CSV table of C-alpha atoms and ligand atoms in Angstrom, one decimal:
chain,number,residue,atom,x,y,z
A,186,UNK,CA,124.8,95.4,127.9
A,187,UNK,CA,125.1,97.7,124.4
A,188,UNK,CA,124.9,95.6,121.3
A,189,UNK,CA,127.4,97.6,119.6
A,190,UNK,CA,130.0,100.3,120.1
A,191,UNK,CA,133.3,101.7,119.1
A,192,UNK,CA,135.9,100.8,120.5
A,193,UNK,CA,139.4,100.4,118.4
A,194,UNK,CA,136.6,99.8,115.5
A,195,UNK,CA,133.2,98.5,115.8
A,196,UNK,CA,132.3,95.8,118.4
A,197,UNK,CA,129.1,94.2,118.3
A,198,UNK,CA,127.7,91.2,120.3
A,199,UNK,CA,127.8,87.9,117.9
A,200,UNK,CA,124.4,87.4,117.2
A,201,UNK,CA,124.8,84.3,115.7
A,202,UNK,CA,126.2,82.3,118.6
A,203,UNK,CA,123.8,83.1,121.1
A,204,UNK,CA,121.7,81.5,123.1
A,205,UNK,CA,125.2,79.2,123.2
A,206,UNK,CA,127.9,81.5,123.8
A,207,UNK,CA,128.4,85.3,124.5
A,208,UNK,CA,131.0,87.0,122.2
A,209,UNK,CA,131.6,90.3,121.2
A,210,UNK,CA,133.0,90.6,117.8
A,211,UNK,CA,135.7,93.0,116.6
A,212,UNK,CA,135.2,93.8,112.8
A,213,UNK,CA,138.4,96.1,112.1
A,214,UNK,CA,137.5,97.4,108.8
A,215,UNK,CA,134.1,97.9,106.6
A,216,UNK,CA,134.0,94.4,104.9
A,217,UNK,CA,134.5,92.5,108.2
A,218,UNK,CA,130.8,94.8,109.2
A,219,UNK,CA,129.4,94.2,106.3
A,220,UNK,CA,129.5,90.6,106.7
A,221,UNK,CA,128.4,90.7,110.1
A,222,UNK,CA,125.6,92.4,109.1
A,223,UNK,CA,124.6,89.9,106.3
A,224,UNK,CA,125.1,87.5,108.9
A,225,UNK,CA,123.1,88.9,110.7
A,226,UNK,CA,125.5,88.7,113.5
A,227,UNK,CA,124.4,92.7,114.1
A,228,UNK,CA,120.3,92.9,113.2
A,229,UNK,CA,117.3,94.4,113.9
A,230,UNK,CA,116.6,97.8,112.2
A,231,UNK,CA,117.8,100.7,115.2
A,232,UNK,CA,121.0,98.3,115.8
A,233,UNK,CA,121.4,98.7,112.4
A,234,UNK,CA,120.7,102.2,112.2
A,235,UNK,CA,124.3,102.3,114.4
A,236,UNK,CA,126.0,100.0,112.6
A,237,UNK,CA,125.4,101.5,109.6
A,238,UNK,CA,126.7,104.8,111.4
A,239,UNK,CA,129.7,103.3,113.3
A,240,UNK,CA,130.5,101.5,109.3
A,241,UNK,CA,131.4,105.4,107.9
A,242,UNK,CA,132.9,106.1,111.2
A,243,UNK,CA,135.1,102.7,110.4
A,244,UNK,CA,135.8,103.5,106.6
A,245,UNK,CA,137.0,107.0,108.1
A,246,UNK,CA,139.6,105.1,109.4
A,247,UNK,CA,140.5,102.3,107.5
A,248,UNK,CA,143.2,104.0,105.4
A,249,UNK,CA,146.0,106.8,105.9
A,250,UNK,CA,144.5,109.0,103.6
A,251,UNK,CA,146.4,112.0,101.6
A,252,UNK,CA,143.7,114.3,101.7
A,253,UNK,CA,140.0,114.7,103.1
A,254,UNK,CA,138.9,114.2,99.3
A,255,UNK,CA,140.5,111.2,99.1
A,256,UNK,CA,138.9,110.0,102.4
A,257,UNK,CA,135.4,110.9,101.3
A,258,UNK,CA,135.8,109.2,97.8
A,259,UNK,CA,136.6,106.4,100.0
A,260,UNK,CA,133.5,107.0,102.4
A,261,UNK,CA,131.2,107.5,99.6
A,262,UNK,CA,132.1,104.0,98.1
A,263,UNK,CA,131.9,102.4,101.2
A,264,UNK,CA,128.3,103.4,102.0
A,265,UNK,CA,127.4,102.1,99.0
A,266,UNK,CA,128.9,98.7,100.4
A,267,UNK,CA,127.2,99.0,103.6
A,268,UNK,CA,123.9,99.9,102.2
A,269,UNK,CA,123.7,96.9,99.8
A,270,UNK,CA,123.6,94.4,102.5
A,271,UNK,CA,120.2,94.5,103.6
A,272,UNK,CA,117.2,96.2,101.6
A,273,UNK,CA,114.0,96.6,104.0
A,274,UNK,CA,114.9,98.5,107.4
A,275,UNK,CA,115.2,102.2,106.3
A,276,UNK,CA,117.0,102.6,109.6
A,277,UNK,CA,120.2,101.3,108.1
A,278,UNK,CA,120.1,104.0,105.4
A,279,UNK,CA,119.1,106.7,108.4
A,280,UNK,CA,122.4,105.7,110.5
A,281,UNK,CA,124.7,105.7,106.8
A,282,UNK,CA,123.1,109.1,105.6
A,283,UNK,CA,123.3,111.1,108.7
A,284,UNK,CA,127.0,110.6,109.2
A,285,UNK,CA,127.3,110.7,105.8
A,286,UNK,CA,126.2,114.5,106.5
A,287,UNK,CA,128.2,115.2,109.0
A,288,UNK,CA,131.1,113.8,107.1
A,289,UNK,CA,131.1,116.7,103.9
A,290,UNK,CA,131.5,119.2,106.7
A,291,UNK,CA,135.1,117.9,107.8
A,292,UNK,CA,138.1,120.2,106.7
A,293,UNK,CA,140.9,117.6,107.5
A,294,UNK,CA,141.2,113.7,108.0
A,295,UNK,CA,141.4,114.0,111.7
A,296,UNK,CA,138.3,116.6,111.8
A,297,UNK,CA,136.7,113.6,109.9
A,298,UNK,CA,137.6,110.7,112.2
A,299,UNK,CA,136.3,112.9,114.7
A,300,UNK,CA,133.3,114.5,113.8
A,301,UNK,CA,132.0,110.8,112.2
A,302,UNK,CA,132.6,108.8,115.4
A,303,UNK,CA,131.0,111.7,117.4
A,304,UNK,CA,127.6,111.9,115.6
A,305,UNK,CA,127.6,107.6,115.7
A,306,UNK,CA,127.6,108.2,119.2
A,307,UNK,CA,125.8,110.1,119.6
A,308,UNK,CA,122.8,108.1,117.3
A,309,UNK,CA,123.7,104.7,119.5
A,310,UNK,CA,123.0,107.1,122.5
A,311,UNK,CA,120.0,109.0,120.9
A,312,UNK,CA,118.6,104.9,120.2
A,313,UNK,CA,118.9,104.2,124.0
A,314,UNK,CA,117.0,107.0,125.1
A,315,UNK,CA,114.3,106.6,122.9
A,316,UNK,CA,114.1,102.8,123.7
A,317,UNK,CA,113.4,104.0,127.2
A,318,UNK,CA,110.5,106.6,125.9
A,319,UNK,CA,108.8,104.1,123.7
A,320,UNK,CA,109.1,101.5,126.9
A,321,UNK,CA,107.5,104.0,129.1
A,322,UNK,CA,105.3,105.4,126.8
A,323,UNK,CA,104.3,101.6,125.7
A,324,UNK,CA,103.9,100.0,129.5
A,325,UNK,CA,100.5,102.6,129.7
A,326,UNK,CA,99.0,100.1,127.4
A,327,UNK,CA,100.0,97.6,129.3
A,328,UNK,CA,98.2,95.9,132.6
A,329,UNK,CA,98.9,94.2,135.0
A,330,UNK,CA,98.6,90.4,134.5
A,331,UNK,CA,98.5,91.1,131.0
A,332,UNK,CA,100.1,88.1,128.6
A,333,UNK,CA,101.9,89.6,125.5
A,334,UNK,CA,102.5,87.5,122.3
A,335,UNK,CA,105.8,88.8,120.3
A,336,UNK,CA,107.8,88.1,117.0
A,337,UNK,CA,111.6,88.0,116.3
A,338,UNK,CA,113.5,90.1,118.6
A,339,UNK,CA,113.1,93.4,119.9
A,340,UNK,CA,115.0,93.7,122.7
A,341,UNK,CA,118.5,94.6,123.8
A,342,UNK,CA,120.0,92.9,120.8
A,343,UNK,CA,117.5,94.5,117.9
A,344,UNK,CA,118.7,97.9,119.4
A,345,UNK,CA,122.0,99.6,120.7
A,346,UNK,CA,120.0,98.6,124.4
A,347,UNK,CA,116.6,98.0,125.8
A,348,UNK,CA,114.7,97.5,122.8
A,349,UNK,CA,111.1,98.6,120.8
A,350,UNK,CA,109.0,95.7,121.4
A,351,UNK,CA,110.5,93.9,124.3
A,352,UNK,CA,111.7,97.5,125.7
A,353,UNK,CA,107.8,98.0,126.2
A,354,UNK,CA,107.5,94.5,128.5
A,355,UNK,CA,110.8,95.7,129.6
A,356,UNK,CA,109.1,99.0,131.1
A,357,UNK,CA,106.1,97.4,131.8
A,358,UNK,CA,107.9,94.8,134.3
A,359,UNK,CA,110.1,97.4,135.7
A,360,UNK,CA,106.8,99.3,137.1
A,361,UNK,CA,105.6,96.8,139.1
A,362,UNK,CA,103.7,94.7,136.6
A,363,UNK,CA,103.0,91.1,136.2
A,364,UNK,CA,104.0,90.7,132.4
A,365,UNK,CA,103.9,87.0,130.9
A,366,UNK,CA,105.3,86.9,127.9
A,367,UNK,CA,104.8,84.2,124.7
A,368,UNK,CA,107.7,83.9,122.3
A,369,UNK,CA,107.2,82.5,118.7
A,370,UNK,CA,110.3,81.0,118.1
A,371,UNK,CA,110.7,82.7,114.3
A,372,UNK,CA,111.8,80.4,111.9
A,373,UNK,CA,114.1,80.5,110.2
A,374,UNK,CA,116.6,82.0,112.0
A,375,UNK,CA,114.7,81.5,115.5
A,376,UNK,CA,115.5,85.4,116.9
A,377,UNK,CA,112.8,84.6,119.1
A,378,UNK,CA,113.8,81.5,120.6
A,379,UNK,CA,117.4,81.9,120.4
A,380,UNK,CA,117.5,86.0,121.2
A,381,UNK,CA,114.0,86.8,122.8
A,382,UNK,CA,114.0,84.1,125.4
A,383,UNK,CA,117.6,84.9,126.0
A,384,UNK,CA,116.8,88.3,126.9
A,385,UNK,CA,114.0,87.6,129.1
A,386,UNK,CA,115.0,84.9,130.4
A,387,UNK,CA,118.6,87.0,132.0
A,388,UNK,CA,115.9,89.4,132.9
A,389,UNK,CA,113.5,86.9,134.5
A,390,UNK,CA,110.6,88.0,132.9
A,391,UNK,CA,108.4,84.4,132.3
A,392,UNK,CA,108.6,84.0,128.9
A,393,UNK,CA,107.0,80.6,127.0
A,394,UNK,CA,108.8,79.7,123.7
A,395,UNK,CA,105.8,78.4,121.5
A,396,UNK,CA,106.9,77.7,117.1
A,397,UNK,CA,105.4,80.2,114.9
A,398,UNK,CA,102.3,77.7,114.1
A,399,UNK,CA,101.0,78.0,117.9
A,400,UNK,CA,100.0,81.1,117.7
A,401,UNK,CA,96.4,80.6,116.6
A,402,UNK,CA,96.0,78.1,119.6
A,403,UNK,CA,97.4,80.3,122.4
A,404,UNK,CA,95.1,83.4,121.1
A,405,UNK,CA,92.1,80.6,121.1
A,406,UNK,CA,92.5,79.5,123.9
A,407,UNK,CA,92.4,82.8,125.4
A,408,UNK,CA,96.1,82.8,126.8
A,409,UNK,CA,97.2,85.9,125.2
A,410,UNK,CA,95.8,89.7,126.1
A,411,UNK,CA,98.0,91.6,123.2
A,412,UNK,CA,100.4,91.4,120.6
A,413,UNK,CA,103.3,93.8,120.5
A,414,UNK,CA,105.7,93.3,117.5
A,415,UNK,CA,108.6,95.9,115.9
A,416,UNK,CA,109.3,97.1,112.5
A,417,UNK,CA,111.8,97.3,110.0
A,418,UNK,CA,109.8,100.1,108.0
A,419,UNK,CA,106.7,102.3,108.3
A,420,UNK,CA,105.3,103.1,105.3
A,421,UNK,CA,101.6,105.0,104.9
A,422,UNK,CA,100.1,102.0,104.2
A,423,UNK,CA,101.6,99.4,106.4
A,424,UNK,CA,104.3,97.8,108.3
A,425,UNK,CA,107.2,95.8,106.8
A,426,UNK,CA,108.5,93.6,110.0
A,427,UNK,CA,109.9,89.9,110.5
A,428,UNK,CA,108.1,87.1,108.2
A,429,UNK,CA,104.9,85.9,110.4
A,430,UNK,CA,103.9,89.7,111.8
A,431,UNK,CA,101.3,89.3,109.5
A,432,UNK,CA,99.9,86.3,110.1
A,433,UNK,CA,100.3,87.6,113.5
A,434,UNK,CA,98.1,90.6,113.1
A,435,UNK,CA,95.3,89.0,111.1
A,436,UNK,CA,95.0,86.3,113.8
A,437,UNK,CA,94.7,89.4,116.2
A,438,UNK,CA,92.0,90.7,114.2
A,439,UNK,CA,89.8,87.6,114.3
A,440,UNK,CA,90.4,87.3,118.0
A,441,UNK,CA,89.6,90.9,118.9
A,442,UNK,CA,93.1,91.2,120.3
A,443,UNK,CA,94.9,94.6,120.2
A,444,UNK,CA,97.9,94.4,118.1
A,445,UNK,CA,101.1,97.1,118.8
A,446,UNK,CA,103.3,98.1,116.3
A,447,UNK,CA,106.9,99.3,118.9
A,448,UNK,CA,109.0,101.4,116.8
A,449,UNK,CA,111.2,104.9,116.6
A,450,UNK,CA,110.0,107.2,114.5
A,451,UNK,CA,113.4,107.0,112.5
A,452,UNK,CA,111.5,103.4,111.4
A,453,UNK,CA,109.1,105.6,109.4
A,454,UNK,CA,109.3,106.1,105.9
A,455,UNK,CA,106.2,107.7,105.6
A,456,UNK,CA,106.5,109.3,101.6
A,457,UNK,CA,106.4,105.7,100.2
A,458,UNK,CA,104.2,102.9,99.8
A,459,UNK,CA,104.3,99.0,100.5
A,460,UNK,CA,105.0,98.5,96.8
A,461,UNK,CA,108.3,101.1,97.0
A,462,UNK,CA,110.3,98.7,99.1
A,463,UNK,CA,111.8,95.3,98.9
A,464,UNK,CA,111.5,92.5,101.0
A,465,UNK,CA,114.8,90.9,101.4
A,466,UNK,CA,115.1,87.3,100.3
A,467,UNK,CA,117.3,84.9,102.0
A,468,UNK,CA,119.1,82.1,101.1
A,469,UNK,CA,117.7,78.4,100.9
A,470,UNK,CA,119.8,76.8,103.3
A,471,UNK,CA,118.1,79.2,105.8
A,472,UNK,CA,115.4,76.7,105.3
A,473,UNK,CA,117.1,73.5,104.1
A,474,UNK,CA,119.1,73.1,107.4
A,475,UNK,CA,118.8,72.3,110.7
A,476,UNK,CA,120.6,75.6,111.9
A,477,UNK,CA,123.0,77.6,109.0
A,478,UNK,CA,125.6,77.4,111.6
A,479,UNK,CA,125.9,73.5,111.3
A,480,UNK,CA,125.1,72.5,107.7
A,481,UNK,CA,125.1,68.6,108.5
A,482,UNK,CA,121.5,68.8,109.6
A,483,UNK,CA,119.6,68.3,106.5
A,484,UNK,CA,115.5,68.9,107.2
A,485,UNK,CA,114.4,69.2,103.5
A,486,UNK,CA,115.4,67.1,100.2
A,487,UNK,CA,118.6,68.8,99.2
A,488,UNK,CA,116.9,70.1,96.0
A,489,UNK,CA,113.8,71.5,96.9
A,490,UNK,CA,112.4,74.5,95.9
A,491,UNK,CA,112.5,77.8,98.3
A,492,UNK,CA,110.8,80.8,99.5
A,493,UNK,CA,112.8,82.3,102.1
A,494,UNK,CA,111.1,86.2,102.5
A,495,UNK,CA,113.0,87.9,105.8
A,496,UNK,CA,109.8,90.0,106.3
A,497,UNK,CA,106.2,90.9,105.2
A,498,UNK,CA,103.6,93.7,104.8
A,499,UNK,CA,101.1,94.1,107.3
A,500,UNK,CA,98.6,96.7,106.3
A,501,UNK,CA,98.1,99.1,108.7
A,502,UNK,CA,94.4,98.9,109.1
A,503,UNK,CA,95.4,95.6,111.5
A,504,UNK,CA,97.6,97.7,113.6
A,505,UNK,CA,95.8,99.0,116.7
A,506,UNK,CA,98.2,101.7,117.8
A,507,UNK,CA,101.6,102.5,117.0
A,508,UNK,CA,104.2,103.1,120.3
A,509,UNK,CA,106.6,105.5,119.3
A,510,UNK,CA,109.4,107.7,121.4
A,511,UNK,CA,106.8,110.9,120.8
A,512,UNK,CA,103.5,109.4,122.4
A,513,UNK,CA,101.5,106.6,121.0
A,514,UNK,CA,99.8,107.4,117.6
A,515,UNK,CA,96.4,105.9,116.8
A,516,UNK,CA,94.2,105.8,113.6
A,517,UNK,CA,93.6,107.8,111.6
A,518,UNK,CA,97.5,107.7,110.7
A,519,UNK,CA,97.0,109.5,107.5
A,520,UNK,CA,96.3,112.0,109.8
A,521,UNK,CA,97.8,111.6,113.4
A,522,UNK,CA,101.5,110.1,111.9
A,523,UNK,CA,102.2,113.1,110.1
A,524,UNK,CA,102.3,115.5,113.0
A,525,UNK,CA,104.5,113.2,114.8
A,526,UNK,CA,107.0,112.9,112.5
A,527,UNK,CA,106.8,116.9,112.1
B,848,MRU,O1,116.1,89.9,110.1
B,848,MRU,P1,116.1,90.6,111.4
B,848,MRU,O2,116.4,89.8,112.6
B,848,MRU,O3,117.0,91.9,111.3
B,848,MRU,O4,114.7,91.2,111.6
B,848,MRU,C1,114.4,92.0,112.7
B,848,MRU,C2,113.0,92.4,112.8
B,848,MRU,O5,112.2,92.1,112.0
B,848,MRU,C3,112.6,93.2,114.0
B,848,MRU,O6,111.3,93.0,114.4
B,848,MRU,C4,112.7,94.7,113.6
B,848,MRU,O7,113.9,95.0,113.1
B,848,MRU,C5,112.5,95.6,114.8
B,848,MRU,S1,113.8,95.4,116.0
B,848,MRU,C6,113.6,96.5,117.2
């Protein structure tokens, strides 16, 4: 099932009520996307990437406009909405930029309409097809038997269908193989126990939810071959991704486990550095209560004190390979990235 697509304005599967109920939102104009996305009831950088597209196709239509000036002073303005509502996946700023492009070329208000809600399809197509290529291209480093520790979610949900991470296992499973998968459940806002174990579980693919802090013991104790995680943003020096890759990676390390970075090359901001971008900070009652949905459940003294980072930074000598839609790069990525990204 797609995550998100037009249809009498942008549809998108509610993030935020799953694994309870499965609804598809309809957000009708650019503010009702906008807070879905804060939400984070559309998330994961390539879905993103289309919602970000599908939000100019939206603002293309949210008015009878007099002119096609008028309609791109609107357009413009409401980029700048959409790309304020989440600072760390560049893929958002990919999908708004490249129909922002296409946009300038229009000659009328109906040859806008048009030509934006044809190039967001065509990016929402262009992100299935290369879920599939990083799958297939990711299963090679995959064997059979093999138990796979992930982060957040990567799947179907993270994506317009399939997924980076989880679209790897996906392929993996769909050639024959015996994949068992381990879950960290991602606190705060448990994408992997609530979206991850979701997915698989639909799929039946075994899947064992374990919380974040279990990840040393199941490496330990020798239940887990490889770590595959996604990413919010490339950079030369690292990977910014869900809060707990990290800690991930370095546990890897010391365990001589491989460690997979699953991720389309429009993830890569290669010009910049981990000190150019900004890690997105989230509210405290992310952390304050039980579930943000249900703010009865206190399970910290109302008053305390917060860090609530959505992501980290993990440098990219801890990455063992990275599994892109053009082949899978390995180091020396100061070397081997660029020509991918040619
Ligand atoms: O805060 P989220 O849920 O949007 O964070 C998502 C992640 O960190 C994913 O791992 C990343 O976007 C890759 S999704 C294919």
């Amino acid at each position: 099932m797609r995550t998100i697509f037009w249809e009498d304005g942008v549809k998108l599967i509610d993030q935020t009520r799953l694994p309870d109920e499965l609804t598809i939102l309809h957000c009708r104009n650019v503010e009702e996307l906008t807070d879905a996305i804060k939400r984070l009831a559309i998330r994961g950088a390539p879905a993103l990437e289309a919602a970000g597209a599908y939000g100019i196709t939206l603002a293309a239509h949210e008015k009878n406009f007099g002119s096609v000036e008028e309609a791109m002073e609107h357009i413009k303005r409401r980029a700048e909405l959409l790309a304020s509502t989440r600072p760390t996946a560049v893929n958002l700023f990919r999908g708004i930029n490249r129909v922002l492009n296409v946009a300038i070329k229009a000659g009328s208000v109906k040859e806008l309409r048009e030509l934006t809600l044809k190039e967001a399809e065509a990016i929402a197509e262009e992100d299935i097809q290369r879920n599939k290529l990083i799958g297939s291209f990711g299963a090679k480093l995959l064997e059979d038997g093999d138990s796979i520790l992930t982060i957040c979610n990567t799947g179907s949900l993270a994506t317009v269908e399939w997924g980076t991470a989880l679209g790897v296992i996906r392929s993996a499973v769909q050639e024959g193989k015996n994949i068992r998968v381990f879950a960290c459940e991602t606190r705060p806002l448990n994408q992997g126990s609530r979206l991850t174990v979701w997915e698989l579980m639909n799929d039946g693919i075994d899947v064992t939810l374990i919380a974040d802090s279990m990840a040393g013991i199941v490496m330990q104790k020798g239940m887990v071959d490889k770590v595959i995680a996604g990413a919010d943003r490339i950079v030369r020096d690292g990977v910014f991704n869900k809060i707990g890759t990290y800690t991930l990676a370095v546990l890897a390390k010391e365990h001589g486990l491989p460690f997979f970075i699953a991720a389309p090359v429009t993830t890569f901001d290669w010009e910049k550095s981990g000190k150019d971008v900004t890690i997105e900070e989230r509210s405290r009652e992310e952390l304050l209560y039980c579930h943000v949905k249900c703010r009865q459940s206190l399970i910290a003294p109302e008053n305390t004190k917060v860090f609530n980072p959505a992501f980290d930074f993990t440098p990219l000598e801890y990455v063992t390979a990275l599994i892109t839609e053009r082949g899978v790069v390995f180091p020396p990525y100061s070397e081997n990235v660029p020509k991918i990204l040619k």
